[in-house]
GROMACS .gro file of N, CA and C in nm:
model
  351
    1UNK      N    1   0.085  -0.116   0.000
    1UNK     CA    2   0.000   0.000   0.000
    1UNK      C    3   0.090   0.123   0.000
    2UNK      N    4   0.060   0.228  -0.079
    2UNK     CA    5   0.130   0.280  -0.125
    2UNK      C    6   0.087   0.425  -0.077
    3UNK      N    7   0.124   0.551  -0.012
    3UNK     CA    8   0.073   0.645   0.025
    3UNK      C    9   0.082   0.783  -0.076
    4UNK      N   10  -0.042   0.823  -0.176
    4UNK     CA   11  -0.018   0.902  -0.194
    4UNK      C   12  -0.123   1.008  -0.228
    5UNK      N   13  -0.121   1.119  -0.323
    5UNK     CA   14  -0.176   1.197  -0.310
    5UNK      C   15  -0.327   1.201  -0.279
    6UNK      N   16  -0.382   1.150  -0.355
    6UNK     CA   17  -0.491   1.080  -0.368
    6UNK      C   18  -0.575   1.030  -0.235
    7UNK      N   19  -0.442   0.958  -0.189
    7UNK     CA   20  -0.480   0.865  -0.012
    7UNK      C   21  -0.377   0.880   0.043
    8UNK      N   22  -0.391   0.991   0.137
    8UNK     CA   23  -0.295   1.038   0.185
    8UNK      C   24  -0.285   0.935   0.366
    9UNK      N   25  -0.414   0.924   0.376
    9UNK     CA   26  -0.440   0.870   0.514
    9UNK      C   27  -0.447   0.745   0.503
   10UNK      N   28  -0.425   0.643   0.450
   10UNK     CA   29  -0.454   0.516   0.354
   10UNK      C   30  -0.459   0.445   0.531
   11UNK      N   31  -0.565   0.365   0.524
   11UNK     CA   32  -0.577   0.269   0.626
   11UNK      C   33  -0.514   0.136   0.625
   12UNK      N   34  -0.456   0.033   0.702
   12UNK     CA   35  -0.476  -0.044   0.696
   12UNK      C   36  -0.620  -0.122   0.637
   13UNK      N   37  -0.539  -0.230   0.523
   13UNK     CA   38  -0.689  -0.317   0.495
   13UNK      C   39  -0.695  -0.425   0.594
   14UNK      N   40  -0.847  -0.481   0.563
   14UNK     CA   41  -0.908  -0.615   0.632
   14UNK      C   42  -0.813  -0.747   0.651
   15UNK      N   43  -0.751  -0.748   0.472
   15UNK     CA   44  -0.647  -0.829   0.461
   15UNK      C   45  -0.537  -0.859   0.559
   16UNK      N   46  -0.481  -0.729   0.559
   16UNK     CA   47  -0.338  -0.720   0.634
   16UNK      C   48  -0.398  -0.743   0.800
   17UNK      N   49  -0.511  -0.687   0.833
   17UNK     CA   50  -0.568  -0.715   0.995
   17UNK      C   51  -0.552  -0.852   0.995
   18UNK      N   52  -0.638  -0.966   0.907
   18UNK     CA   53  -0.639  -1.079   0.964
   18UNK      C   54  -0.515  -1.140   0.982
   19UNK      N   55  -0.431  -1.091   0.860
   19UNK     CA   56  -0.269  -1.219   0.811
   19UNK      C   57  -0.198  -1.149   0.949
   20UNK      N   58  -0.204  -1.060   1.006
   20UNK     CA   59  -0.135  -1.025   1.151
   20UNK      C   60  -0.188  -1.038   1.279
   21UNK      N   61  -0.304  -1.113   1.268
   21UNK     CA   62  -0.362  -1.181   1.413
   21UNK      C   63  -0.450  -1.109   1.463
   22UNK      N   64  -0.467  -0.967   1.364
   22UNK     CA   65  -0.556  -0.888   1.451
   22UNK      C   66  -0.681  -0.886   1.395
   23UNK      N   67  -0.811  -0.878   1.462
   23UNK     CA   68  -0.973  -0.927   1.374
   23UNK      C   69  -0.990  -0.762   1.415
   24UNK      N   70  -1.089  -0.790   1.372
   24UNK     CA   71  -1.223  -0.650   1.363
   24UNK      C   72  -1.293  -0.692   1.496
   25UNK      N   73  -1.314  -0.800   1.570
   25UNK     CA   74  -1.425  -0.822   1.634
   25UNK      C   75  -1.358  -0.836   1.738
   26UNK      N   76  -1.413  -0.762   1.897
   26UNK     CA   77  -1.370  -0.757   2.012
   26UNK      C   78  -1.323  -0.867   2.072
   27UNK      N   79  -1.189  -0.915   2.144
   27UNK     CA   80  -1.134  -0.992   2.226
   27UNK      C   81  -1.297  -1.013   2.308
   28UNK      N   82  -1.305  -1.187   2.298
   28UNK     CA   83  -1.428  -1.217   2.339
   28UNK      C   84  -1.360  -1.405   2.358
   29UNK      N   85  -1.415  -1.448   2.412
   29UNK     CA   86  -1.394  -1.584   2.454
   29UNK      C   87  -1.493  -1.689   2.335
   30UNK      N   88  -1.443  -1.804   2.314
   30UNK     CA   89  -1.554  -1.864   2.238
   30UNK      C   90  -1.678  -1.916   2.277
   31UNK      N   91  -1.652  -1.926   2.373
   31UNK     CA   92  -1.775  -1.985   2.479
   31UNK      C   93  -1.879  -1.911   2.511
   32UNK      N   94  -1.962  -1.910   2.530
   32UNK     CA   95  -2.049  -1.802   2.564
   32UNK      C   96  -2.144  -1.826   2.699
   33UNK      N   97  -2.146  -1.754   2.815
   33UNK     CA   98  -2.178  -1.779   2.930
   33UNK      C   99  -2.382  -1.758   2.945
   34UNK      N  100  -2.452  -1.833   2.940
   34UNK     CA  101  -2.586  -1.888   2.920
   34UNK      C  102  -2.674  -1.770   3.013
   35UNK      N  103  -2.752  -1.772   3.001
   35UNK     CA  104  -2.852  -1.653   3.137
   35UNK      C  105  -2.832  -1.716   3.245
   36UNK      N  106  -2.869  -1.881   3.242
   36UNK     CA  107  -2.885  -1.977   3.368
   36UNK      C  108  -2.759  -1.988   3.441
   37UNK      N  109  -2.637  -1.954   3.380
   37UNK     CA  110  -2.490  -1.955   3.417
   37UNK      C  111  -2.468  -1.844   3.490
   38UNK      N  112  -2.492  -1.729   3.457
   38UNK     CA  113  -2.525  -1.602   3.491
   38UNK      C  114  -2.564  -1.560   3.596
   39UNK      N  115  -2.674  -1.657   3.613
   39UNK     CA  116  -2.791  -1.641   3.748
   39UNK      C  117  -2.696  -1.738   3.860
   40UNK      N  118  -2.652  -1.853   3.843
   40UNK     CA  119  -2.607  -1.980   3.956
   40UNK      C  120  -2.485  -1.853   3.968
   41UNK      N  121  -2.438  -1.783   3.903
   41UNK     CA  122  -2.321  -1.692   3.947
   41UNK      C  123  -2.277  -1.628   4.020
   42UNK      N  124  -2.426  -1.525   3.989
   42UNK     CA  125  -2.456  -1.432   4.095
   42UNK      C  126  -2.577  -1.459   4.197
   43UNK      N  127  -2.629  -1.594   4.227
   43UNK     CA  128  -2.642  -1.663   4.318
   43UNK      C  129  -2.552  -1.657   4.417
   44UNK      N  130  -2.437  -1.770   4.367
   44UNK     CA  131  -2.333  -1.859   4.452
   44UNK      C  132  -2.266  -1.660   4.501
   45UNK      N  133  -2.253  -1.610   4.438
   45UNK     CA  134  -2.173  -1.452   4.514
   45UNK      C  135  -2.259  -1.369   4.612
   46UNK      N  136  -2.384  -1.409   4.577
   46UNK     CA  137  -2.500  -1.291   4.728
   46UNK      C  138  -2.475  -1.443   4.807
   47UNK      N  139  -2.473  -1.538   4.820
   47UNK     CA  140  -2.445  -1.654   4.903
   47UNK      C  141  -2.367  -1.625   4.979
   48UNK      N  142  -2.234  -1.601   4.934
   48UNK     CA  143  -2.108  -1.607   4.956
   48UNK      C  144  -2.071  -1.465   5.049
   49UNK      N  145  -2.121  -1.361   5.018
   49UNK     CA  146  -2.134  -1.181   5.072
   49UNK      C  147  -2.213  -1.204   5.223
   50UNK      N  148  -2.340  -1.312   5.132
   50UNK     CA  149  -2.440  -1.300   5.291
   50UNK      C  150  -2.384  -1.383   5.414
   51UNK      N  151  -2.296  -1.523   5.376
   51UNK     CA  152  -2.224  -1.564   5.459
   51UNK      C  153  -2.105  -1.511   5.507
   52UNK      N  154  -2.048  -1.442   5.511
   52UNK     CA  155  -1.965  -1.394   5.536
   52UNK      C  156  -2.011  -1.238   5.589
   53UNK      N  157  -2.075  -1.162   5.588
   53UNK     CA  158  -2.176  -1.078   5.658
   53UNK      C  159  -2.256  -1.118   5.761
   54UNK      N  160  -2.301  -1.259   5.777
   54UNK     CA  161  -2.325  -1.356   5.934
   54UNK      C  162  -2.241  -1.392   6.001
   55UNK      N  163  -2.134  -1.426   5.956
   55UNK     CA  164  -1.983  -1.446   6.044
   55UNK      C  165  -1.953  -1.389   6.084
   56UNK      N  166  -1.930  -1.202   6.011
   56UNK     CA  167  -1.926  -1.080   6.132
   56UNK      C  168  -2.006  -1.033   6.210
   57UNK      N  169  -2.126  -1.063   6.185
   57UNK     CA  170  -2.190  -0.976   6.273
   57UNK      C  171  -2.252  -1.090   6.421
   58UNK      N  172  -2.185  -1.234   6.369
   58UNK     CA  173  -2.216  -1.314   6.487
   58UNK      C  174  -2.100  -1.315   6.561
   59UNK      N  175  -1.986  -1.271   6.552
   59UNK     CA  176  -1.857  -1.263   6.594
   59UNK      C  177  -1.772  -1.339   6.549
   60UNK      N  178  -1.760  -1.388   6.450
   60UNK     CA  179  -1.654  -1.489   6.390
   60UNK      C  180  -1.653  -1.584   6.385
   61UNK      N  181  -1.594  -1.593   6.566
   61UNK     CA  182  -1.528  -1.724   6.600
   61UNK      C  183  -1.641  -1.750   6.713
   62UNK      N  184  -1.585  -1.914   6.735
   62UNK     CA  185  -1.646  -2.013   6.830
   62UNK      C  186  -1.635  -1.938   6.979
   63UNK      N  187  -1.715  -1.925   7.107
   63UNK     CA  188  -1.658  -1.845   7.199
   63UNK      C  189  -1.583  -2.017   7.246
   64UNK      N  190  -1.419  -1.895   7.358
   64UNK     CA  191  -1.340  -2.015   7.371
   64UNK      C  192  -1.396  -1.999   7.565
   65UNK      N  193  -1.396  -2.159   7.605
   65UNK     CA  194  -1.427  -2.182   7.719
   65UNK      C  195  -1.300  -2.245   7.828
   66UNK      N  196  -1.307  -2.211   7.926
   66UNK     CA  197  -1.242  -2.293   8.033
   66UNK      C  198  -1.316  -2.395   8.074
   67UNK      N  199  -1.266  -2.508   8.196
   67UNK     CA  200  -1.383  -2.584   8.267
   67UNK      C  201  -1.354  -2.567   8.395
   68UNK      N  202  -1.423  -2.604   8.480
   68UNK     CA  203  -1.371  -2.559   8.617
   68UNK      C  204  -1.466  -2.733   8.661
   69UNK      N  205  -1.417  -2.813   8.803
   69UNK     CA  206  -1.487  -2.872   8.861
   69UNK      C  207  -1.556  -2.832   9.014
   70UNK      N  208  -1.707  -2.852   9.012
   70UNK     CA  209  -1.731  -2.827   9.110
   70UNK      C  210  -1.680  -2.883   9.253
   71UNK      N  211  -1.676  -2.811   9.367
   71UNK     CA  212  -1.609  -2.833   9.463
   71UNK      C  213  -1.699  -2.794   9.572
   72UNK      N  214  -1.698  -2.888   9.652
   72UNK     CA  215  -1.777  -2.902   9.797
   72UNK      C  216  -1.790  -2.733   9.855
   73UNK      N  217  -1.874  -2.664   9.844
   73UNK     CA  218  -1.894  -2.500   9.891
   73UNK      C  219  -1.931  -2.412   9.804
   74UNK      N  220  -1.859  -2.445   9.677
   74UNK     CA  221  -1.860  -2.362   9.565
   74UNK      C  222  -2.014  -2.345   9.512
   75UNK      N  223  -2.038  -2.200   9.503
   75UNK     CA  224  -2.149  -2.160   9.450
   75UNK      C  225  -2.126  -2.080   9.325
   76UNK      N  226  -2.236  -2.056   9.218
   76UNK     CA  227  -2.210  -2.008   9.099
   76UNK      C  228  -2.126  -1.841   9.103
   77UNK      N  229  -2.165  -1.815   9.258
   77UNK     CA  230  -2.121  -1.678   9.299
   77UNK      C  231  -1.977  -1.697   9.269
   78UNK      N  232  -1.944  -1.772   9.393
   78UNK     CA  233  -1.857  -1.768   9.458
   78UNK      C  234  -1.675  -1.781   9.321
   79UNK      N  235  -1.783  -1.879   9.212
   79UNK     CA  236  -1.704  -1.983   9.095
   79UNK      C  237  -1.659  -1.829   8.968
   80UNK      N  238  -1.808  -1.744   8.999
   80UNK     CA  239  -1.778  -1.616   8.914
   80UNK      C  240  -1.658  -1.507   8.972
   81UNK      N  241  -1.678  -1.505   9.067
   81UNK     CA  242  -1.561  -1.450   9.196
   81UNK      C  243  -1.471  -1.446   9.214
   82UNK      N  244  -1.410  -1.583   9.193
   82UNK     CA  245  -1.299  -1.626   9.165
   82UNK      C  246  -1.204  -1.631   9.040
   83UNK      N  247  -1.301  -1.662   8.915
   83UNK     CA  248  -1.236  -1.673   8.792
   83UNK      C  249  -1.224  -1.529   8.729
   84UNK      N  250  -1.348  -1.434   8.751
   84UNK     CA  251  -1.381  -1.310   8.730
   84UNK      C  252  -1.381  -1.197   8.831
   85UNK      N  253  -1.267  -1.169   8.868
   85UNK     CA  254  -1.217  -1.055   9.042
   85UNK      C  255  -1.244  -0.910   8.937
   86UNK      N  256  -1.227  -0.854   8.832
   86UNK     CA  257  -1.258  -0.748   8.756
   86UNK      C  258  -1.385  -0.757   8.731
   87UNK      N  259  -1.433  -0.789   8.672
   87UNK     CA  260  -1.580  -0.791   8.643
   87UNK      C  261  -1.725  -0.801   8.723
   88UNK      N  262  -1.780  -0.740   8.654
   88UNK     CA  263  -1.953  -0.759   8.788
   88UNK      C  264  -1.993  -0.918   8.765
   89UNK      N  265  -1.985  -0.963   8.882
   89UNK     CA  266  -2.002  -1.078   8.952
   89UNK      C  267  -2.127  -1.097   8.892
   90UNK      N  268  -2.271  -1.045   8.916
   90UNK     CA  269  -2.380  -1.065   8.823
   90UNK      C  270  -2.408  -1.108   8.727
   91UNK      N  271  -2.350  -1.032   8.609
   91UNK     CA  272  -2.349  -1.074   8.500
   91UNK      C  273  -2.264  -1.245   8.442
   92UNK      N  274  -2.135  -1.192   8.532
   92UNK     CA  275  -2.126  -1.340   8.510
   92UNK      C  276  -2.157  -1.502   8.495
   93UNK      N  277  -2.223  -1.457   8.652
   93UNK     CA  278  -2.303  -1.587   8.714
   93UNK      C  279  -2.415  -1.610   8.557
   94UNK      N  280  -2.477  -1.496   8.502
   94UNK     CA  281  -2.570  -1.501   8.445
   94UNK      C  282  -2.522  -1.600   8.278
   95UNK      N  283  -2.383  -1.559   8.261
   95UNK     CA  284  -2.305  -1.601   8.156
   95UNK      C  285  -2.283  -1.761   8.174
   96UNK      N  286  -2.205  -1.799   8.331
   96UNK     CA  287  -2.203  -1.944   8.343
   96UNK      C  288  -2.292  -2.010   8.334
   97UNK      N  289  -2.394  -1.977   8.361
   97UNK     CA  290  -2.573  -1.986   8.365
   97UNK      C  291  -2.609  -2.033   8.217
   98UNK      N  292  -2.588  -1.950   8.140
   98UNK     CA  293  -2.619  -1.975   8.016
   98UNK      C  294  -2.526  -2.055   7.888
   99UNK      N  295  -2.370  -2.022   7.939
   99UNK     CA  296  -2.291  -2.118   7.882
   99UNK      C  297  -2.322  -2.264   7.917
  100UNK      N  298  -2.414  -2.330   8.057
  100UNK     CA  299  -2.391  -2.414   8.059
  100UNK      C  300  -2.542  -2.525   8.089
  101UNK      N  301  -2.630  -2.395   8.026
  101UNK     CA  302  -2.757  -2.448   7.994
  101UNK      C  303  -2.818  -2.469   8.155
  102UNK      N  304  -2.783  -2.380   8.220
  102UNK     CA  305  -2.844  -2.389   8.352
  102UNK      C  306  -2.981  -2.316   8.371
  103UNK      N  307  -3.085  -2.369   8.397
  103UNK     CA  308  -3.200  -2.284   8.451
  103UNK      C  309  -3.196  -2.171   8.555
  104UNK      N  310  -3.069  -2.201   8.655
  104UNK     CA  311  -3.112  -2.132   8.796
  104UNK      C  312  -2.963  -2.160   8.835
  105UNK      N  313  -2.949  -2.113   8.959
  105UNK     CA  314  -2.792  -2.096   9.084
  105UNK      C  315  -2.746  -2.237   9.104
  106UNK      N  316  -2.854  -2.352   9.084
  106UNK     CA  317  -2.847  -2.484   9.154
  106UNK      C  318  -2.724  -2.530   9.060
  107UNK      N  319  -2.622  -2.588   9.165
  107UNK     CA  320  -2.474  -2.711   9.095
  107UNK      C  321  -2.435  -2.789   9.198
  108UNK      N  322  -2.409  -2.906   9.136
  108UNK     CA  323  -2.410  -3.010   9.209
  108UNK      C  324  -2.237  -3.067   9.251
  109UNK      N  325  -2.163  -3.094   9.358
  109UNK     CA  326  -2.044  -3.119   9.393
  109UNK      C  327  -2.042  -3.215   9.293
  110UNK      N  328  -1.870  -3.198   9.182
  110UNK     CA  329  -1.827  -3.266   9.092
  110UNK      C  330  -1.894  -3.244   8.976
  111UNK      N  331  -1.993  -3.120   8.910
  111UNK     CA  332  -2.042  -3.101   8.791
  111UNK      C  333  -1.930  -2.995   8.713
  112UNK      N  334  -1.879  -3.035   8.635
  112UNK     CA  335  -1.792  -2.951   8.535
  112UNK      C  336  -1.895  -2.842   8.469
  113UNK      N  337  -1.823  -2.746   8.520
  113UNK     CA  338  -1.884  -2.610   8.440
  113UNK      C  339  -1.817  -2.532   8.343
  114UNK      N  340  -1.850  -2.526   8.223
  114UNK     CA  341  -1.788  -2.424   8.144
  114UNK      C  342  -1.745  -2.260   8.143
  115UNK      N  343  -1.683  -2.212   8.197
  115UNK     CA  344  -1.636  -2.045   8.173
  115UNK      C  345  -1.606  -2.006   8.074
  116UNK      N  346  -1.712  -1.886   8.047
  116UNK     CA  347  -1.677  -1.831   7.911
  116UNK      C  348  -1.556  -1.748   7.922
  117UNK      N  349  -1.454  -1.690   7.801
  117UNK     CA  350  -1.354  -1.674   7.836
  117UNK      C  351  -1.374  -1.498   7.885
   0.00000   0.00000   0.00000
């Protein structure tokens, strides 16, 4: 191709695009991804956002526990008291209570109790 008066701006032809690897038609994959492909896609990703948006806002992780064995005297007070000298004693009892599926204050000498950490 030859540049001259005539065609001063002379384009590349069609010819010379293809014999050098380059097409007319946009970098595109051969495959073509279906509506139904589409949808399981962006399914499996609001899945994936919403689980992981329950993990934070439930706190992550597993809560980690101690055990303690009950001992001839020991009351749920006394067990919060001891493990927990910073903290309001109340609430605690209310925590061992519920970490360990207790209805009420009642524990029995030799029942393993869980402390939340």
């Amino acid at each position: 191709m030859l540049l001259t008066i005539e065609r001063p701006f002379a384009t590349v032809g069609l010819e010379q695009m293809y014999a050098t690897g380059y097409g007319t038609h946009p970098l595109r994959s051969g495959r073509r991804v279906l509506p139904l492909g589409r949808l399981v896609v962006v399914l499996l990703l609001a899945l994936a956002v919403g689980l992981g948006l329950a993990v934070v806002a439930h706190g992550g992780t597993t809560p980690v526990y101690s055990t303690v064995v009950v001992q001839p005297g020991d009351t749920l007070w006394s067990i919060a008291a001891e493990h927990y000298p910073s903290d309001d004693v109340r609430a605690r009892v209310q925590d061992i209570e519920s970490a360990n599926g207790l209805g009420g204050p009642i524990i029995q000498v030799g029942e393993t109790l869980r402390l939340p950490a």
